[in-house]
Coordinates of C-alpha atoms in Angstrom, one line a residue:
Chain T
M890 CA 88.9 75.4 97.4
Y891 CA 92.2 74.2 96.1
A892 CA 92.0 77.2 93.9
A893 CA 92.8 79.6 96.8
S894 CA 93.9 83.0 94.8
R895 CA 96.8 84.2 94.1
F896 CA 96.6 87.2 96.0
A897 CA 95.3 85.5 99.7
A898 CA 98.5 83.0 99.4
A899 CA 100.6 86.0 99.1
G900 CA 99.5 87.6 102.0
R901 CA 99.9 84.5 103.7
M902 CA 103.2 83.4 102.8
L903 CA 104.2 87.6 103.6
A904 CA 102.5 86.8 107.2
R905 CA 104.7 84.1 107.7
C906 CA 107.7 86.0 106.6
R907 CA 107.2 88.2 109.0
V908 CA 109.5 88.9 111.5
P909 CA 108.4 90.0 114.8
G910 CA 109.6 91.9 117.1
R911 CA 109.9 95.9 116.2
A912 CA 109.0 96.6 112.7
Q913 CA 110.7 98.7 110.3
S914 CA 110.9 102.2 110.3
T915 CA 113.0 103.0 107.6
Y916 CA 113.6 101.7 103.8
R917 CA 115.8 99.3 103.2
A918 CA 116.7 99.0 99.9
P919 CA 116.3 95.1 98.9
A920 CA 119.4 93.6 98.0
L921 CA 121.2 94.0 94.5
G922 CA 122.4 90.8 92.9
V923 CA 120.3 88.4 94.1
N924 CA 117.5 88.5 91.3
P925 CA 119.1 89.9 88.1
A926 CA 115.5 90.7 86.7
Y927 CA 115.5 93.0 89.8
D928 CA 118.9 94.0 88.6
E929 CA 117.9 95.0 85.3
A930 CA 114.2 96.3 86.8
V931 CA 116.1 98.9 88.5
K932 CA 118.0 100.6 85.8
I933 CA 115.3 100.9 83.8
I934 CA 112.9 102.6 86.6
E935 CA 116.5 105.1 87.3
A936 CA 116.7 106.2 83.6
Y937 CA 113.3 106.7 83.0
G938 CA 113.0 108.4 86.2
K939 CA 116.5 110.2 86.0
Q940 CA 114.3 110.9 81.8
K941 CA 111.2 112.9 83.7
S942 CA 113.3 114.8 86.1
A943 CA 114.9 116.1 83.8
E944 CA 112.4 117.1 81.8
A945 CA 110.6 118.3 84.9
D946 CA 113.5 120.6 85.1
A947 CA 112.2 122.3 81.7
A948 CA 108.9 122.5 83.1
A949 CA 109.7 124.7 86.0
A950 CA 112.5 126.7 83.7
K951 CA 108.8 127.6 81.4
L952 CA 106.9 128.1 84.5
K953 CA 108.7 130.7 85.8
A954 CA 109.7 132.1 82.7
A955 CA 106.3 132.5 82.1
R956 CA 105.6 133.9 85.5
D957 CA 108.3 136.0 84.9
A958 CA 106.4 137.6 81.7
G959 CA 103.2 137.9 83.6
A960 CA 101.0 135.3 81.6
P961 CA 97.0 134.8 82.9
D962 CA 96.4 133.2 85.4
E963 CA 94.7 129.8 83.3
A964 CA 98.3 129.3 82.3
L965 CA 100.1 129.6 84.5
R966 CA 97.7 126.2 86.0
A967 CA 98.2 124.5 83.2
L968 CA 102.3 124.6 83.4
E969 CA 102.2 124.5 87.2
K970 CA 100.2 121.5 86.1
A971 CA 102.3 119.9 83.8
W972 CA 105.6 120.8 86.0
F973 CA 103.6 118.6 88.6
D974 CA 102.7 116.0 86.8
L975 CA 105.8 115.4 85.7
A976 CA 107.7 115.5 89.0
V977 CA 105.7 112.6 90.6
E978 CA 105.7 110.8 87.6
S979 CA 109.7 111.3 88.2
R980 CA 109.8 109.4 91.5
I981 CA 106.6 107.4 91.3
N982 CA 108.5 104.4 91.3
D983 CA 110.8 104.6 93.3
G984 CA 110.2 101.9 96.0
E985 CA 111.9 104.2 98.9
V986 CA 108.8 106.6 98.3
L987 CA 106.3 103.9 98.1
W988 CA 107.5 102.0 101.1
N989 CA 107.3 105.2 103.2
A990 CA 103.5 106.5 102.1
R991 CA 102.5 102.7 102.5
H992 CA 103.9 103.3 106.4
G993 CA 102.7 106.8 106.4
N994 CA 106.2 108.8 106.0
Y995 CA 104.7 111.8 103.7
D996 CA 107.7 114.0 103.3
L997 CA 104.6 116.9 101.5
S998 CA 106.9 119.1 100.5
Q999 CA 107.6 116.8 97.2
P1000 CA 105.2 116.5 95.0
V1001 CA 105.0 113.0 94.6
Y1002 CA 104.8 112.5 98.6
Q1003 CA 101.8 115.2 98.0
F1004 CA 99.7 113.1 95.2
L1005 CA 99.9 109.7 97.0
K1006 CA 98.8 111.9 100.3
Q1007 CA 96.3 112.8 98.2
K1008 CA 95.5 109.2 96.5
A1009 CA 95.2 108.6 100.4
W1010 CA 92.8 110.1 101.5
T1011 CA 90.3 109.7 97.4
G1012 CA 91.0 105.9 97.8
R1013 CA 88.8 105.3 100.7
P1014 CA 88.4 107.8 103.9
L1015 CA 86.8 109.8 101.7
E1016 CA 84.4 107.3 100.9
V1017 CA 83.6 106.1 104.3
L1018 CA 83.1 109.8 105.0
M1019 CA 80.7 110.3 102.2
Q1020 CA 79.3 107.6 102.8
R1021 CA 78.6 109.0 106.1
L1022 CA 77.8 111.7 106.0
L1023 CA 75.1 111.1 103.4
Q1024 CA 73.7 108.4 105.2
M1025 CA 72.7 110.1 108.2
Y1026 CA 72.1 113.1 106.5
V1027 CA 74.8 115.3 107.7
L1028 CA 74.2 116.6 103.8
P1029 CA 71.6 118.0 103.0
D1030 CA 70.8 119.0 106.8
M1031 CA 73.2 121.2 107.9
L1032 CA 74.7 122.2 104.1
D1033 CA 73.3 122.0 101.1
P1034 CA 75.3 118.4 99.4
R1035 CA 75.8 120.0 95.9
V1036 CA 77.6 123.1 97.6
V1037 CA 79.7 120.3 99.8
G1038 CA 80.8 118.8 96.8
T1039 CA 84.0 116.2 97.4
P1040 CA 85.5 117.6 100.8
E1041 CA 89.6 117.9 99.8
A1042 CA 91.6 118.0 102.8
Q1043 CA 90.6 115.1 105.2
L1044 CA 89.8 116.7 108.9
N1045 CA 91.2 114.4 111.9
V1046 CA 89.4 114.5 114.8
A1047 CA 90.6 113.1 118.5
L1048 CA 88.4 112.8 121.3
G1049 CA 90.0 112.4 124.9
G1050 CA 93.2 112.2 123.4
G1051 CA 92.9 108.9 121.4
P1052 CA 93.4 108.2 118.0
A1053 CA 91.3 109.8 114.9
I1054 CA 87.5 108.9 114.7
E1055 CA 85.7 107.0 112.0
P1056 CA 83.4 109.5 110.8
G1057 CA 79.7 108.7 112.2
V1058 CA 81.2 107.0 114.6
A1059 CA 79.7 106.7 117.7
V1060 CA 81.1 107.7 120.8
D1061 CA 81.0 107.5 125.0
P1062 CA 80.0 111.8 125.4
A1063 CA 82.4 112.3 128.2
S1064 CA 85.3 111.1 125.5
A1065 CA 84.2 114.5 124.4
R1066 CA 83.8 116.3 127.6
S1067 CA 88.0 118.1 126.6
E1068 CA 88.6 119.9 123.4
P1069 CA 88.8 117.5 120.4
A1070 CA 92.5 117.8 118.9
I1071 CA 91.6 118.8 115.1
E1072 CA 93.8 118.0 112.7
L1073 CA 93.3 119.3 108.1
V1074 CA 95.6 117.5 106.0
S1075 CA 95.5 120.1 102.7
F1076 CA 97.8 120.8 100.2
N1077 CA 98.0 124.6 100.3
S1078 CA 101.3 126.1 99.6
A1079 CA 100.5 129.2 101.5
P1080 CA 99.0 128.9 104.9
R1081 CA 94.9 129.9 104.4
L1082 CA 92.9 130.5 107.1
H1083 CA 90.0 128.8 108.2
T1084 CA 86.8 128.8 110.4
L1085 CA 86.3 125.1 112.5
V1086 CA 82.6 125.1 113.9
M1087 CA 80.9 121.9 116.4
V1088 CA 77.1 121.6 115.3
D1089 CA 75.2 119.8 117.4
L1090 CA 72.6 118.8 114.5
D1091 CA 69.8 116.9 117.3
E1092 CA 69.4 119.6 120.0
P1093 CA 65.4 119.2 121.0
C1094 CA 63.4 122.4 119.9
E1095 CA 60.0 122.5 122.2
D1096 CA 58.4 125.0 120.9
T1097 CA 58.3 123.4 117.2
Q1098 CA 58.4 119.8 119.0
S1099 CA 60.9 119.1 116.6
F1100 CA 65.2 119.8 116.6
R1101 CA 67.3 122.4 115.6
E1102 CA 71.2 122.9 115.0
Q1103 CA 72.8 124.5 118.4
F1104 CA 76.9 125.5 118.1
H1105 CA 79.2 124.0 120.8
W1106 CA 82.1 125.6 119.3
V1107 CA 83.4 127.9 116.9
V1108 CA 87.3 129.1 116.3
A1109 CA 87.9 131.3 113.1
N1110 CA 91.6 132.6 111.8
L1111 CA 92.9 129.0 112.0
P1112 CA 95.8 129.1 109.7
F1113 CA 96.8 125.6 107.5
C1114 CA 98.6 124.6 104.6
K1115 CA 100.5 121.2 103.9
D1116 CA 103.6 122.0 106.5
Q1117 CA 100.8 122.5 109.4
S1118 CA 97.5 120.3 109.6
A1119 CA 97.3 120.6 113.2
A1120 CA 94.9 123.2 114.7
D1121 CA 96.9 125.6 116.7
M1122 CA 94.3 127.1 118.9
A1123 CA 96.4 129.9 120.2
S1124 CA 97.1 131.5 116.9
G1125 CA 92.6 131.3 116.4
T1126 CA 89.7 133.4 117.4
V1127 CA 87.7 131.8 119.4
L1128 CA 84.0 133.3 119.1
L1129 CA 82.6 130.7 121.3
P1130 CA 85.0 128.8 123.5
Y1131 CA 84.1 124.8 123.6
I1132 CA 81.0 123.2 125.0
P1133 CA 81.3 119.9 126.1
P1134 CA 78.3 117.8 123.7
H1135 CA 75.3 116.9 126.2
P1136 CA 72.8 114.9 124.4
A1137 CA 69.6 115.2 126.8
H1138 CA 68.2 111.6 128.2
G1139 CA 64.9 111.1 126.0
T1140 CA 66.1 112.6 123.0
P1141 CA 68.1 109.9 120.2
A1142 CA 71.3 109.6 119.9
H1143 CA 72.8 113.2 118.5
R1144 CA 74.9 113.9 115.6
Y1145 CA 77.7 116.2 116.3
V1146 CA 79.7 117.7 113.4
L1147 CA 83.0 119.1 112.9
A1148 CA 83.7 121.5 109.7
A1149 CA 86.3 123.7 108.5
F1150 CA 85.7 126.1 106.1
E1151 CA 87.8 128.6 103.8
Q1152 CA 87.4 131.7 104.4
R1153 CA 87.2 134.8 102.3
D1154 CA 89.3 135.6 99.4
G1155 CA 90.5 132.4 99.2
G1156 CA 91.6 131.7 103.0
A1157 CA 92.7 135.4 103.2
A1158 CA 90.2 137.5 104.8
R1159 CA 90.4 137.6 108.5
I1160 CA 86.9 137.3 110.8
D1161 CA 86.8 139.7 113.9
A1162 CA 86.7 138.9 117.7
A1163 CA 83.6 140.5 117.3
A1164 CA 82.2 138.6 115.4
A1165 CA 78.4 137.9 116.4
V1166 CA 77.8 134.4 117.1
S1167 CA 75.2 132.6 119.2
R1168 CA 74.0 128.9 119.8
D1169 CA 71.1 129.6 118.8
M1170 CA 72.7 130.4 114.7
V1171 CA 72.2 128.3 112.2
V1172 CA 74.6 126.3 110.0
R1173 CA 74.1 128.2 106.8
D1174 CA 73.5 131.7 107.8
F1175 CA 76.5 131.6 109.8
V1176 CA 77.9 130.3 106.0
A1177 CA 76.5 133.0 103.9
E1178 CA 77.5 135.8 106.6
H1179 CA 81.0 135.2 106.5
G1180 CA 81.4 133.3 103.0
L1181 CA 82.0 130.5 104.2
R1182 CA 83.7 127.4 101.3
P1183 CA 83.5 123.8 102.8
V1184 CA 86.9 121.9 102.8
G1185 CA 86.7 119.4 105.5
L1186 CA 83.9 117.5 107.2
S1187 CA 83.6 115.1 110.1
F1188 CA 81.4 113.7 112.7
F1189 CA 80.2 111.7 115.6
R1190 CA 77.9 110.9 117.4
A1191 CA 76.7 110.4 121.0
A1192 CA 73.7 109.9 123.3
W1193 CA 72.6 109.9 127.0
N1194 CA 75.0 108.6 129.8
E1195 CA 74.9 110.2 133.5
S1196 CA 78.3 111.7 132.4
V1197 CA 76.0 113.9 130.5
D1198 CA 74.0 115.3 133.3
D1199 CA 77.8 116.0 135.0
V1200 CA 77.9 118.3 131.9
Y1201 CA 74.3 119.9 132.5
R1202 CA 75.3 121.1 136.3
D1203 CA 79.1 121.4 135.6
V1204 CA 79.1 123.7 132.3
L1205 CA 75.6 124.7 131.7
G1206 CA 74.4 125.5 135.2
Q1207 CA 70.8 123.9 134.1
H1208 CA 68.5 120.8 135.2
A1209 CA 69.4 117.6 133.0
P1210 CA 66.0 117.7 131.5
R1211 CA 64.5 114.7 130.7
Y1212 CA 62.8 114.6 127.7
G1213 CA 59.6 112.0 126.7
A1214 CA 55.9 111.3 126.2
P1215 CA 53.7 113.2 127.7
E1216 CA 51.9 112.1 130.5
E1217 CA 48.5 111.0 129.9
P1218 CA 46.0 111.6 132.4
R1219 CA 44.6 108.4 133.1
A1220 CA 40.9 107.6 132.0
N1221 CA 39.6 104.9 134.5
I1222 CA 40.3 107.1 137.9
G1223 CA 37.0 109.3 139.2
P1224 CA 36.7 112.0 140.1
D1225 CA 36.8 110.1 143.9
G1226 CA 40.0 108.9 143.4
R1227 CA 38.8 105.5 143.5
T1228 CA 39.6 103.8 140.4
I1229 CA 36.5 103.3 138.3
G1230 CA 35.9 99.1 137.7
R1231 CA 36.2 98.0 134.2
Y1232 CA 32.5 97.4 133.9
A1233 CA 30.6 99.5 135.5
S1234 CA 28.0 101.3 134.1
A1235 CA 28.4 105.4 134.4
Chain I
M813 CA 95.7 48.1 74.0
V814 CA 92.7 46.5 72.6
V815 CA 92.6 45.7 69.2
V816 CA 89.0 45.4 68.5
G817 CA 89.1 43.3 64.8
G818 CA 87.0 41.4 62.6
R819 CA 88.5 38.3 64.0
A820 CA 87.6 39.3 67.9
A821 CA 84.4 40.5 66.9
A822 CA 83.3 37.5 65.1
A823 CA 85.1 35.4 67.9
A824 CA 82.5 36.8 70.0
G825 CA 79.7 36.0 67.9
I826 CA 78.6 40.1 67.2
S827 CA 78.8 41.5 63.9
A828 CA 82.4 43.6 62.8
R829 CA 80.0 46.6 61.7
V830 CA 78.4 47.4 65.6
R831 CA 80.3 50.3 67.2
P832 CA 83.1 49.9 69.0
G833 CA 82.4 51.2 72.2
L834 CA 79.2 48.6 72.0
L835 CA 82.6 45.6 71.3
R836 CA 84.4 46.2 74.4
A837 CA 81.1 46.6 76.2
A838 CA 80.1 43.2 74.9
K839 CA 84.3 42.1 75.9
A840 CA 83.3 43.1 79.0
A841 CA 80.5 41.1 79.5
A842 CA 81.9 38.4 78.0
G843 CA 84.0 38.7 80.7
A844 CA 87.2 39.7 79.5
K845 CA 89.7 41.2 82.3
S846 CA 91.3 44.0 81.0
S847 CA 93.8 45.8 82.4
S848 CA 93.2 49.3 84.0
S849 CA 95.0 50.6 81.4
G850 CA 92.8 49.0 78.4
S851 CA 89.9 51.4 77.5
S852 CA 91.3 54.4 75.2
G853 CA 88.6 57.4 75.8
G854 CA 84.9 57.2 75.8
A855 CA 82.9 56.1 79.1
G856 CA 84.0 54.0 81.5
T857 CA 80.9 51.0 82.5
R858 CA 79.6 49.7 85.6
R859 CA 78.3 45.7 84.7
G860 CA 77.6 43.7 87.7
A861 CA 78.2 44.0 90.8
N862 CA 82.3 43.3 90.9
Q863 CA 83.3 44.4 87.3
T864 CA 83.8 47.7 86.9
T865 CA 85.4 49.4 83.5
A866 CA 85.7 52.7 84.6
D867 CA 88.0 55.2 83.5
P868 CA 91.6 55.4 85.3
R869 CA 91.3 59.5 84.6
Y870 CA 88.5 59.6 87.4
E871 CA 90.5 58.3 89.6
Q872 CA 93.6 60.1 89.5
M873 CA 91.5 63.4 89.4
K874 CA 89.6 62.3 92.6
Q875 CA 93.6 62.0 94.5
I876 CA 94.4 65.0 93.3
L877 CA 91.7 66.7 94.5
F878 CA 90.6 64.8 97.7
Y879 CA 93.9 63.9 99.2
Q880 CA 96.8 65.8 97.0
E881 CA 98.4 69.1 99.0
P882 CA 97.9 72.3 97.2
R883 CA 100.8 73.5 95.5
T884 CA 101.7 77.0 96.6
L885 CA 103.7 79.8 95.8
P886 CA 107.6 79.4 96.6
A887 CA 108.3 81.1 99.7
A888 CA 109.0 84.4 99.3
S889 CA 110.8 87.4 101.9
E890 CA 108.9 90.7 102.1
E891 CA 112.4 92.0 100.3
D892 CA 111.3 89.7 97.9
V893 CA 108.3 90.9 97.1
E894 CA 109.6 94.3 97.4
R895 CA 112.2 93.5 94.4
H896 CA 109.2 91.7 92.2
L897 CA 106.8 94.3 92.5
A898 CA 110.1 96.7 91.3
I899 CA 110.2 94.5 88.2
L900 CA 106.6 94.6 87.0
R901 CA 106.9 98.7 87.7
A902 CA 110.1 97.7 85.2
E903 CA 107.5 96.2 82.8
K904 CA 105.6 98.9 82.7
I905 CA 107.7 101.4 82.2
F906 CA 109.5 99.5 79.6
K907 CA 105.7 98.6 78.2
M908 CA 104.8 102.4 78.0
T909 CA 107.6 104.1 76.5
A910 CA 108.3 101.2 73.4
S911 CA 104.2 101.7 72.7
A912 CA 104.5 105.3 72.7
R913 CA 108.0 105.1 70.8
R914 CA 106.3 102.8 68.1
R915 CA 103.0 105.9 68.3
A916 CA 105.4 108.6 68.2
E917 CA 106.9 106.4 64.5
R918 CA 103.4 105.8 63.0
E919 CA 102.5 109.8 63.1
A920 CA 105.6 110.5 62.1
R921 CA 105.6 108.3 59.0
F922 CA 102.1 109.6 58.5
A923 CA 103.1 113.0 58.9
A924 CA 105.6 112.3 56.1
M925 CA 103.0 111.0 53.6
E926 CA 100.7 113.5 54.3
A927 CA 103.8 116.5 53.3
A928 CA 104.3 114.4 50.3
Y929 CA 101.3 114.4 49.1
E930 CA 100.9 118.0 49.7
A931 CA 104.1 118.7 47.9
L932 CA 103.2 116.6 44.6
A933 CA 99.2 118.7 44.7
E934 CA 101.5 122.0 44.5
A935 CA 104.4 120.8 42.0
D936 CA 102.2 118.2 39.8
P937 CA 98.2 118.8 40.1
R938 CA 98.1 115.7 36.8
L939 CA 100.4 113.2 39.3
Y940 CA 98.6 113.9 42.5
E941 CA 95.7 112.7 41.0
A942 CA 96.8 110.0 39.6
A943 CA 98.9 109.5 42.8
C944 CA 94.9 109.6 44.8
K945 CA 93.2 107.4 42.3
K946 CA 92.2 103.8 44.0
E947 CA 93.6 100.9 41.8
S948 CA 89.5 99.5 41.6
S949 CA 89.1 95.6 41.1
A950 CA 91.9 95.3 42.8
T951 CA 91.9 91.9 45.1
F952 CA 95.7 92.7 46.5
P953 CA 97.2 95.8 47.2
R954 CA 100.2 96.2 45.2
Q955 CA 102.5 97.3 48.5
M956 CA 101.8 93.6 50.2
R957 CA 104.5 91.7 49.3
V958 CA 106.6 89.1 51.4
P959 CA 108.9 90.2 54.0
T960 CA 112.0 90.0 52.3
E961 CA 116.0 89.7 53.3
T962 CA 116.6 93.3 50.7
P963 CA 115.7 95.8 50.5
P964 CA 115.6 96.3 55.0
T965 CA 112.9 96.3 56.9
K966 CA 114.0 99.7 58.3
I967 CA 113.6 101.7 54.4
W968 CA 113.7 105.3 56.8
D969 CA 114.2 106.8 60.2
Y970 CA 111.3 108.7 60.5
L971 CA 111.9 110.6 64.3
G972 CA 115.4 111.3 63.4
A973 CA 116.7 113.5 66.3
Q974 CA 114.1 112.2 68.4
A975 CA 115.3 108.2 68.5
Q976 CA 118.7 109.7 69.9
Q977 CA 116.2 109.3 73.6

């Protein structure tokens, strides 16, 4: 109890020392001449960075030579990886770089920021996403988890103009009345075409007395790369216009999944605007038909409230259904409509 | 300091062969008011309502645990924490490069030995066999020796041009 942990103490002391008001917007290097160990540390870090930078330049020259000589793809990939690792190592100890990464200020043209952003994604957000996807059975209900593997890109979904949602969170369906803002954080150097799909996994199906998948939104040919992460709907092909979530009264909370798939040929193939898309498709069939590869996933849950009836009336033009258990006929009412006494004989 | 000698024991009417702890207890029972710093080592004993010969260190421990403010880290600004983290990173780099250099030296030394053996094998097989033979019934290796000033500790620079970096 008196042995408070060193890190808790450091955190408290840091909290006490934080200057109230506007947060620092640009990096200010710590002053030299205060701590001699720090001054030496700066020299060591700079010397190491210079050495690794020189090695990275040599590796880049080797890569260029190999590319010009027409070396096989595997050799090129190995050389590119060697260059990337050296480029990252040369700047990873820089205080300014780490400060920028901590504050979300990534310059994705530099390998070190790509590496740090990737590390930030795989650190916790990816773990949370995978946990929610598996815990709520989005995988394997929608796709085979072995095919999905580990999503390589982070799909950020912002409903109703708010911040990006945490995967699996339960939301008010009214907040999803308009198209969500989509952002796919990928690390491709060149733009690749992706297909965005929004599916309701829990639409009730009376024929089977169970649930089925129902498509809400399909947009194809969306370009994403490390410089372009926000979805540009204007450059995409809308195959199915956005239909807001409408979880019916009496059904359990529905899972609405947003999935970004890379199109065929490493994102080079386009999908025709006339491609057949209906609300009654199944994701597995759609993916197989177009040769899509899942790269980003997210989902949210929504249950019925009064705003959903408005969606049925205004958007779908239907009466809002009311689901529930079938009405059992009362057993204690006789043919004349009067109640039969509990202890009356037949 | 309590000196339990034969005379004191005799005065207490107890044989001097009794263990010192018991002698101390006997002295306390006899009414000797020893100061709190008297007893050294051993457990405290409570003899009677008003006579306690408790170990003073228990009181010290209670004071430290329950009545003293725990020591805190010295106050450090965000800048100081940044400096601390930079120092840790520099130390890591230093250790990494030093250990990589030692490893390179080791590997170069071993490679030199291997090359020497191969050259000897080519030059004179008889001498090679003799060199490979392990000394039997040797308790200490001939190569083991106490460090001396001459010859110097660095006999040969195995890294050569690499060492310039």
